[in-house]
Amino acid sequence: MPRRPVSTPLIVANWKMQLGVAESAERALDLKTRLSGAKGRFQVVVCPSFLSMAGVKKALRGSTMKLGAQDVFWDERGAYTGEVSPVNLREIGAEYVIIGHSERRQLLGETDSMVGRKVISALGHGLTPILCVGETAHERNEGRHELVVARQIISALKTAPPPMGNGRLYIAYEPIWAIGTGEPASPEQALAMHDLIRQTLIELYSLAQVERSFRTLYGGSVTADNVNQYIGPKAYHGALVGTASLQPESFVTVIKHIDQGFTTKHL
Ligand code: PEP
């Protein structure tokens, strides 16, 4: 069997609404200092709150770390009180955007169709979407996890063009019961869902297109100790990290573990 093309692991910090504006910039600067000597066989993306993005962008200057947003609206401009335009995200230096995080779906009523429109918006404005999917504990207990995740992917992508050229789209599998609970999915559960995601994508696009343009992330109680169980040549291409990304020290430990694991698996 031919090996899958090697992809630099993507490690995304989701800071949610956990930090202040100045605090976010300070932590970004701290991260930059701690990673300054690193060789960089990984790509780090920091997703602070909207109001913290400008300060974080400035703090990340001179590093290879990229800026991401935690959401985006589907239109560029208009009477949409409180929403954030993809154009503004680009203006401020964002390159990635988290879309359809379960907290938005569950707490703010974001539907599959809204998520789909946001994916199209991101792709159309040169933002790399990180599309979050994942089932509740109840759905898993009823054996519906695969159906739920396949539905989330199909409805988000059915009207979206595949990423153009070197563009990428990341699917982050985040079982809701594993987010912020300290109870991550087992490697077997996560890898089974990785295979389901890949199969669902292949049914929507061609195998070649999936290999070229789609990547996967695991998220849900990721720590330095468990992260390498999820990432590998036949597994996820990276991680979406919440709690363990808030303190630069613990986030850098996660990144260094991924880097060491990647080297062992690929060299
Ligand atoms: C998240 O909310 O995207 C997440 C993965 O959080 P945690 O790492 O805290 O489970």
CSV table of N, CA, C and O in Angstrom, one decimal, residues 73-169:
chain,number,residue,atom,x,y,z
A,73,PHE,N,-18.5,35.1,9.6
A,73,PHE,CA,-19.9,35.2,9.1
A,73,PHE,C,-19.8,34.8,7.6
A,73,PHE,O,-18.8,34.8,7.0
A,74,TRP,N,-21.0,34.5,7.0
A,74,TRP,CA,-21.1,34.1,5.6
A,74,TRP,C,-21.1,35.2,4.6
A,74,TRP,O,-20.8,35.0,3.5
A,75,ASP,N,-21.4,36.4,5.1
A,75,ASP,CA,-21.5,37.5,4.1
A,75,ASP,C,-20.3,38.5,4.4
A,75,ASP,O,-19.8,38.5,5.5
A,76,GLU,N,-19.9,39.3,3.4
A,76,GLU,CA,-18.8,40.2,3.5
A,76,GLU,C,-19.1,41.4,4.3
A,76,GLU,O,-18.3,42.0,5.0
A,77,ARG,N,-20.3,41.9,4.1
A,77,ARG,CA,-20.7,43.2,4.6
A,77,ARG,C,-22.2,43.3,4.6
A,77,ARG,O,-22.9,42.7,3.8
A,78,GLY,N,-22.8,44.1,5.6
A,78,GLY,CA,-24.2,44.3,5.6
A,78,GLY,C,-24.8,44.5,7.0
A,78,GLY,O,-24.0,44.7,7.9
A,79,ALA,N,-26.1,44.5,7.1
A,79,ALA,CA,-26.8,44.7,8.3
A,79,ALA,C,-26.8,43.5,9.1
A,79,ALA,O,-27.8,42.8,9.2
A,80,TYR,N,-25.7,43.1,9.7
A,80,TYR,CA,-25.6,41.9,10.5
A,80,TYR,C,-25.0,42.2,11.9
A,80,TYR,O,-23.8,42.0,12.1
A,81,THR,N,-25.8,42.8,12.7
A,81,THR,CA,-25.2,43.3,14.0
A,81,THR,C,-24.5,42.2,14.8
A,81,THR,O,-25.0,41.1,15.0
A,82,GLY,N,-23.3,42.5,15.1
A,82,GLY,CA,-22.5,41.6,16.0
A,82,GLY,C,-21.7,40.6,15.2
A,82,GLY,O,-20.9,39.9,15.8
A,83,GLU,N,-21.9,40.5,13.9
A,83,GLU,CA,-21.2,39.4,13.2
A,83,GLU,C,-19.8,39.9,12.7
A,83,GLU,O,-19.5,41.1,12.7
A,84,VAL,N,-18.9,39.0,12.3
A,84,VAL,CA,-17.6,39.4,11.9
A,84,VAL,C,-17.3,38.9,10.4
A,84,VAL,O,-17.5,37.7,10.1
A,85,SER,N,-17.0,39.8,9.6
A,85,SER,CA,-16.8,39.6,8.2
A,85,SER,C,-15.5,38.8,7.9
A,85,SER,O,-14.5,39.1,8.5
A,86,PRO,N,-15.5,37.9,6.9
A,86,PRO,CA,-14.3,37.3,6.5
A,86,PRO,C,-13.3,38.3,5.9
A,86,PRO,O,-12.1,38.1,6.1
A,87,VAL,N,-13.8,39.3,5.4
A,87,VAL,CA,-12.9,40.4,4.8
A,87,VAL,C,-12.1,41.0,6.0
A,87,VAL,O,-10.9,41.2,5.9
A,88,ASN,N,-12.8,41.3,7.1
A,88,ASN,CA,-12.1,41.9,8.2
A,88,ASN,C,-11.1,40.9,8.8
A,88,ASN,O,-10.0,41.3,9.3
A,89,LEU,N,-11.5,39.7,8.8
A,89,LEU,CA,-10.5,38.7,9.4
A,89,LEU,C,-9.2,38.7,8.6
A,89,LEU,O,-8.1,38.6,9.1
A,90,ARG,N,-9.4,38.7,7.2
A,90,ARG,CA,-8.2,38.8,6.4
A,90,ARG,C,-7.4,40.1,6.6
A,90,ARG,O,-6.2,40.1,6.7
A,91,GLU,N,-8.1,41.2,6.8
A,91,GLU,CA,-7.5,42.5,7.0
A,91,GLU,C,-6.6,42.4,8.3
A,91,GLU,O,-5.5,43.1,8.3
A,92,ILE,N,-7.1,41.7,9.3
A,92,ILE,CA,-6.4,41.7,10.5
A,92,ILE,C,-5.3,40.6,10.6
A,92,ILE,O,-4.5,40.5,11.5
A,93,GLY,N,-5.2,39.9,9.5
A,93,GLY,CA,-4.1,38.9,9.4
A,93,GLY,C,-4.4,37.5,9.7
A,93,GLY,O,-3.5,36.6,9.8
A,94,ALA,N,-5.7,37.2,9.8
A,94,ALA,CA,-6.1,35.8,10.1
A,94,ALA,C,-5.9,34.9,8.8
A,94,ALA,O,-6.1,35.4,7.7
A,95,GLU,N,-5.5,33.7,9.0
A,95,GLU,CA,-5.3,32.7,7.9
A,95,GLU,C,-6.2,31.5,8.1
A,95,GLU,O,-6.4,30.7,7.1
A,96,TYR,N,-6.6,31.2,9.3
A,96,TYR,CA,-7.4,30.1,9.6
A,96,TYR,C,-8.7,30.5,10.3
A,96,TYR,O,-8.7,31.6,10.9
A,97,VAL,N,-9.7,29.7,10.3
A,97,VAL,CA,-10.9,30.0,11.0
A,97,VAL,C,-11.6,28.7,11.5
A,97,VAL,O,-11.7,27.7,10.7
A,98,ILE,N,-11.9,28.6,12.8
A,98,ILE,CA,-12.6,27.5,13.3
A,98,ILE,C,-14.1,27.7,13.0
A,98,ILE,O,-14.6,28.8,13.1
A,99,ILE,N,-14.7,26.7,12.5
A,99,ILE,CA,-16.2,26.8,12.1
A,99,ILE,C,-16.9,25.7,12.7
A,99,ILE,O,-16.5,24.5,12.6
A,100,GLY,N,-18.1,26.0,13.2
A,100,GLY,CA,-19.0,25.0,13.7
A,100,GLY,C,-18.5,24.3,15.0
A,100,GLY,O,-18.9,23.1,15.2
A,101,HIS,N,-17.8,25.0,15.8
A,101,HIS,CA,-17.4,24.4,17.1
A,101,HIS,C,-18.7,24.0,17.9
A,101,HIS,O,-19.7,24.7,17.8
A,102,SER,N,-18.6,22.9,18.6
A,102,SER,CA,-19.8,22.4,19.3
A,102,SER,C,-20.4,23.4,20.3
A,102,SER,O,-21.6,23.4,20.5
A,103,GLU,N,-19.5,24.2,20.8
A,103,GLU,CA,-20.1,25.2,21.8
A,103,GLU,C,-21.0,26.2,21.0
A,103,GLU,O,-22.0,26.7,21.5
A,104,ARG,N,-20.6,26.5,19.8
A,104,ARG,CA,-21.5,27.4,19.0
A,104,ARG,C,-22.7,26.6,18.5
A,104,ARG,O,-23.8,27.2,18.5
A,105,ARG,N,-22.6,25.4,18.2
A,105,ARG,CA,-23.8,24.6,17.7
A,105,ARG,C,-24.7,24.5,18.9
A,105,ARG,O,-25.9,24.6,18.8
A,106,GLN,N,-24.2,24.1,20.1
A,106,GLN,CA,-25.0,23.8,21.2
A,106,GLN,C,-25.6,25.0,22.0
A,106,GLN,O,-26.7,25.1,22.4
A,107,LEU,N,-24.7,26.0,22.1
A,107,LEU,CA,-25.1,27.2,23.0
A,107,LEU,C,-25.7,28.3,22.1
A,107,LEU,O,-26.5,29.1,22.7
A,108,LEU,N,-25.4,28.4,20.9
A,108,LEU,CA,-25.8,29.5,20.1
A,108,LEU,C,-26.7,29.1,18.9
A,108,LEU,O,-27.0,29.9,18.0
A,109,GLY,N,-27.1,27.9,18.9
A,109,GLY,CA,-28.0,27.4,17.8
A,109,GLY,C,-27.5,27.4,16.4
A,109,GLY,O,-28.2,27.5,15.5
A,110,GLU,N,-26.2,27.2,16.3
A,110,GLU,CA,-25.6,27.2,14.9
A,110,GLU,C,-26.0,25.8,14.3
A,110,GLU,O,-25.8,24.8,14.8
A,111,THR,N,-26.6,25.9,13.1
A,111,THR,CA,-27.1,24.7,12.4
A,111,THR,C,-26.1,24.2,11.4
A,111,THR,O,-25.2,25.0,11.0
A,112,ASP,N,-26.3,23.0,10.9
A,112,ASP,CA,-25.5,22.5,9.8
A,112,ASP,C,-25.5,23.4,8.6
A,112,ASP,O,-24.5,23.6,7.9
A,113,SER,N,-26.7,24.0,8.3
A,113,SER,CA,-26.7,24.9,7.1
A,113,SER,C,-25.9,26.2,7.3
A,113,SER,O,-25.2,26.7,6.4
A,114,MET,N,-26.0,26.7,8.5
A,114,MET,CA,-25.2,27.9,8.8
A,114,MET,C,-23.7,27.6,8.7
A,114,MET,O,-22.9,28.3,8.2
A,115,VAL,N,-23.3,26.4,9.3
A,115,VAL,CA,-21.9,26.0,9.2
A,115,VAL,C,-21.5,25.9,7.8
A,115,VAL,O,-20.4,26.3,7.4
A,116,GLY,N,-22.3,25.3,6.9
A,116,GLY,CA,-22.0,25.1,5.5
A,116,GLY,C,-21.8,26.5,4.8
A,116,GLY,O,-20.8,26.7,4.1
A,117,ARG,N,-22.6,27.5,5.2
A,117,ARG,CA,-22.4,28.8,4.5
A,117,ARG,C,-21.1,29.4,5.0
A,117,ARG,O,-20.4,30.2,4.3
A,118,LYS,N,-20.8,29.2,6.2
A,118,LYS,CA,-19.5,29.8,6.8
A,118,LYS,C,-18.3,29.1,6.1
A,118,LYS,O,-17.3,29.8,5.9
A,119,VAL,N,-18.4,27.8,5.8
A,119,VAL,CA,-17.3,27.1,5.2
A,119,VAL,C,-17.1,27.8,3.8
A,119,VAL,O,-15.9,28.1,3.4
A,120,ILE,N,-18.1,28.0,3.1
A,120,ILE,CA,-18.0,28.6,1.7
A,120,ILE,C,-17.4,30.0,1.8
A,120,ILE,O,-16.6,30.4,1.0
A,121,SER,N,-17.9,30.7,2.8
A,121,SER,CA,-17.4,32.1,3.0
A,121,SER,C,-15.9,32.1,3.3
A,121,SER,O,-15.1,32.8,2.7
A,122,ALA,N,-15.4,31.2,4.1
A,122,ALA,CA,-14.0,31.1,4.5
A,122,ALA,C,-13.2,30.7,3.2
A,122,ALA,O,-12.2,31.4,2.9
A,123,LEU,N,-13.6,29.7,2.5
A,123,LEU,CA,-12.9,29.3,1.4
A,123,LEU,C,-12.8,30.4,0.3
A,123,LEU,O,-11.8,30.6,-0.3
A,124,GLY,N,-13.9,31.1,0.2
A,124,GLY,CA,-14.0,32.2,-0.8
A,124,GLY,C,-13.1,33.3,-0.5
A,124,GLY,O,-12.8,34.2,-1.4
A,125,HIS,N,-12.7,33.4,0.8
A,125,HIS,CA,-11.8,34.6,1.2
A,125,HIS,C,-10.4,34.1,1.6
A,125,HIS,O,-9.7,34.9,2.2
A,126,GLY,N,-10.0,33.0,1.2
A,126,GLY,CA,-8.7,32.5,1.4
A,126,GLY,C,-8.4,32.2,2.8
A,126,GLY,O,-7.2,32.2,3.3
A,127,LEU,N,-9.4,31.9,3.6
A,127,LEU,CA,-9.2,31.5,5.0
A,127,LEU,C,-9.3,30.0,5.0
A,127,LEU,O,-10.2,29.4,4.4
A,128,THR,N,-8.4,29.3,5.7
A,128,THR,CA,-8.4,27.8,5.8
A,128,THR,C,-9.4,27.4,6.9
A,128,THR,O,-9.2,27.7,8.1
A,129,PRO,N,-10.5,26.7,6.5
A,129,PRO,CA,-11.5,26.4,7.5
A,129,PRO,C,-11.0,25.2,8.3
A,129,PRO,O,-10.4,24.3,7.8
A,130,ILE,N,-11.4,25.3,9.6
A,130,ILE,CA,-11.2,24.1,10.5
A,130,ILE,C,-12.6,23.8,10.9
A,130,ILE,O,-13.2,24.4,11.8
A,131,LEU,N,-13.2,22.8,10.2
A,131,LEU,CA,-14.6,22.5,10.4
A,131,LEU,C,-14.7,21.4,11.6
A,131,LEU,O,-14.2,20.3,11.5
A,132,CYS,N,-15.4,21.8,12.6
A,132,CYS,CA,-15.5,20.9,13.8
A,132,CYS,C,-16.8,20.1,13.7
A,132,CYS,O,-17.9,20.6,13.3
A,133,VAL,N,-16.6,18.8,13.9
A,133,VAL,CA,-17.7,17.9,14.0
A,133,VAL,C,-17.5,17.0,15.2
A,133,VAL,O,-16.4,16.9,15.7
A,134,GLY,N,-18.6,16.4,15.6
A,134,GLY,CA,-18.5,15.5,16.8
A,134,GLY,C,-19.9,15.2,17.4
A,134,GLY,O,-20.8,16.0,17.3
A,135,GLU,N,-20.0,14.1,18.0
A,135,GLU,CA,-21.3,13.6,18.6
A,135,GLU,C,-21.4,13.9,20.1
A,135,GLU,O,-20.3,14.0,20.7
A,136,THR,N,-22.6,13.9,20.6
A,136,THR,CA,-22.8,14.0,22.0
A,136,THR,C,-22.6,12.6,22.6
A,136,THR,O,-22.6,11.6,21.9
A,137,ALA,N,-22.5,12.5,24.0
A,137,ALA,CA,-22.4,11.2,24.6
A,137,ALA,C,-23.6,10.4,24.4
A,137,ALA,O,-23.6,9.2,24.1
A,138,HIS,N,-24.8,11.0,24.4
A,138,HIS,CA,-26.1,10.4,24.1
A,138,HIS,C,-26.1,9.7,22.7
A,138,HIS,O,-26.5,8.5,22.6
A,139,GLU,N,-25.6,10.5,21.7
A,139,GLU,CA,-25.6,10.0,20.4
A,139,GLU,C,-24.7,8.8,20.3
A,139,GLU,O,-25.0,7.8,19.6
A,140,ARG,N,-23.5,8.8,21.0
A,140,ARG,CA,-22.6,7.7,20.9
A,140,ARG,C,-23.2,6.5,21.6
A,140,ARG,O,-23.1,5.4,21.1
A,141,ASN,N,-23.8,6.7,22.8
A,141,ASN,CA,-24.4,5.6,23.5
A,141,ASN,C,-25.5,4.9,22.7
A,141,ASN,O,-25.7,3.7,22.8
A,142,GLU,N,-26.2,5.7,21.9
A,142,GLU,CA,-27.2,5.1,21.0
A,142,GLU,C,-26.7,4.5,19.7
A,142,GLU,O,-27.4,4.1,18.9
A,143,GLY,N,-25.3,4.6,19.6
A,143,GLY,CA,-24.7,4.0,18.4
A,143,GLY,C,-24.9,4.9,17.1
A,143,GLY,O,-24.7,4.4,16.0
A,144,ARG,N,-25.2,6.2,17.3
A,144,ARG,CA,-25.5,7.1,16.2
A,144,ARG,C,-24.3,8.0,15.8
A,144,ARG,O,-24.4,8.9,15.0
A,145,HIS,N,-23.1,7.8,16.5
A,145,HIS,CA,-22.0,8.7,16.3
A,145,HIS,C,-21.6,8.8,14.9
A,145,HIS,O,-21.3,9.9,14.4
A,146,GLU,N,-21.5,7.7,14.2
A,146,GLU,CA,-21.0,7.7,12.8
A,146,GLU,C,-22.0,8.5,11.9
A,146,GLU,O,-21.6,9.3,11.1
A,147,LEU,N,-23.3,8.2,12.1
A,147,LEU,CA,-24.3,8.9,11.3
A,147,LEU,C,-24.3,10.4,11.5
A,147,LEU,O,-24.4,11.2,10.6
A,148,VAL,N,-24.1,10.8,12.8
A,148,VAL,CA,-24.2,12.2,13.1
A,148,VAL,C,-23.0,12.9,12.5
A,148,VAL,O,-23.1,14.0,11.8
A,149,VAL,N,-21.8,12.3,12.6
A,149,VAL,CA,-20.6,13.0,12.1
A,149,VAL,C,-20.6,13.0,10.5
A,149,VAL,O,-20.3,14.0,9.9
A,150,ALA,N,-21.1,11.9,9.9
A,150,ALA,CA,-21.1,11.9,8.5
A,150,ALA,C,-22.1,13.0,8.0
A,150,ALA,O,-21.9,13.7,7.1
A,151,ARG,N,-23.3,13.1,8.7
A,151,ARG,CA,-24.3,14.1,8.3
A,151,ARG,C,-23.7,15.5,8.5
A,151,ARG,O,-23.9,16.4,7.6
A,152,GLN,N,-23.0,15.7,9.6
A,152,GLN,CA,-22.4,17.1,9.8
A,152,GLN,C,-21.4,17.4,8.6
A,152,GLN,O,-21.4,18.5,8.1
A,153,ILE,N,-20.6,16.4,8.2
A,153,ILE,CA,-19.7,16.7,7.1
A,153,ILE,C,-20.4,16.9,5.8
A,153,ILE,O,-20.1,17.9,5.1
A,154,ILE,N,-21.3,16.1,5.5
A,154,ILE,CA,-22.0,16.2,4.2
A,154,ILE,C,-22.8,17.5,4.1
A,154,ILE,O,-22.7,18.2,3.2
A,155,SER,N,-23.5,17.8,5.2
A,155,SER,CA,-24.3,19.1,5.1
A,155,SER,C,-23.4,20.3,5.0
A,155,SER,O,-23.7,21.3,4.4
A,156,ALA,N,-22.2,20.2,5.7
A,156,ALA,CA,-21.3,21.4,5.6
A,156,ALA,C,-20.7,21.5,4.3
A,156,ALA,O,-20.3,22.6,3.9
A,157,LEU,N,-20.4,20.4,3.6
A,157,LEU,CA,-19.6,20.5,2.4
A,157,LEU,C,-20.3,20.3,1.1
A,157,LEU,O,-19.7,20.5,0.1
A,158,LYS,N,-21.6,19.9,1.2
A,158,LYS,CA,-22.2,19.5,-0.1
A,158,LYS,C,-22.3,20.6,-1.1
A,158,LYS,O,-22.3,20.4,-2.3
A,159,THR,N,-22.4,21.8,-0.6
A,159,THR,CA,-22.5,22.9,-1.6
A,159,THR,C,-21.1,23.7,-1.6
A,159,THR,O,-21.0,24.7,-2.3
A,160,ALA,N,-20.1,23.2,-0.9
A,160,ALA,CA,-18.8,23.9,-0.9
A,160,ALA,C,-17.9,23.4,-2.0
A,160,ALA,O,-17.9,22.2,-2.2
A,161,PRO,N,-17.3,24.3,-2.7
A,161,PRO,CA,-16.3,23.8,-3.7
A,161,PRO,C,-15.1,23.2,-2.9
A,161,PRO,O,-14.8,23.7,-1.8
A,162,PRO,N,-14.4,22.2,-3.5
A,162,PRO,CA,-13.2,21.8,-2.7
A,162,PRO,C,-12.2,22.9,-2.7
A,162,PRO,O,-12.2,23.8,-3.6
A,163,PRO,N,-11.3,23.0,-1.7
A,163,PRO,CA,-10.3,24.0,-1.7
A,163,PRO,C,-9.5,24.1,-3.0
A,163,PRO,O,-9.2,23.0,-3.6
A,164,MET,N,-9.1,25.3,-3.4
A,164,MET,CA,-8.4,25.5,-4.7
A,164,MET,C,-6.9,25.4,-4.5
A,164,MET,O,-6.4,25.7,-3.4
A,165,GLY,N,-6.2,24.9,-5.5
A,165,GLY,CA,-4.7,25.0,-5.5
A,165,GLY,C,-4.2,24.3,-4.3
A,165,GLY,O,-4.5,23.1,-4.0
A,166,ASN,N,-3.3,25.0,-3.6
A,166,ASN,CA,-2.7,24.5,-2.4
A,166,ASN,C,-3.6,24.7,-1.1
A,166,ASN,O,-3.1,24.4,0.0
A,167,GLY,N,-4.8,25.1,-1.3
A,167,GLY,CA,-5.7,25.4,-0.2
A,167,GLY,C,-6.0,24.1,0.5
A,167,GLY,O,-6.0,23.0,0.0
A,168,ARG,N,-6.3,24.2,1.8
A,168,ARG,CA,-6.6,23.0,2.6
A,168,ARG,C,-7.9,23.3,3.4
A,168,ARG,O,-8.3,24.4,3.7
A,169,LEU,N,-8.5,22.2,3.8
A,169,LEU,CA,-9.7,22.2,4.7
A,169,LEU,C,-9.4,21.2,5.7
A,169,LEU,O,-9.2,20.0,5.4
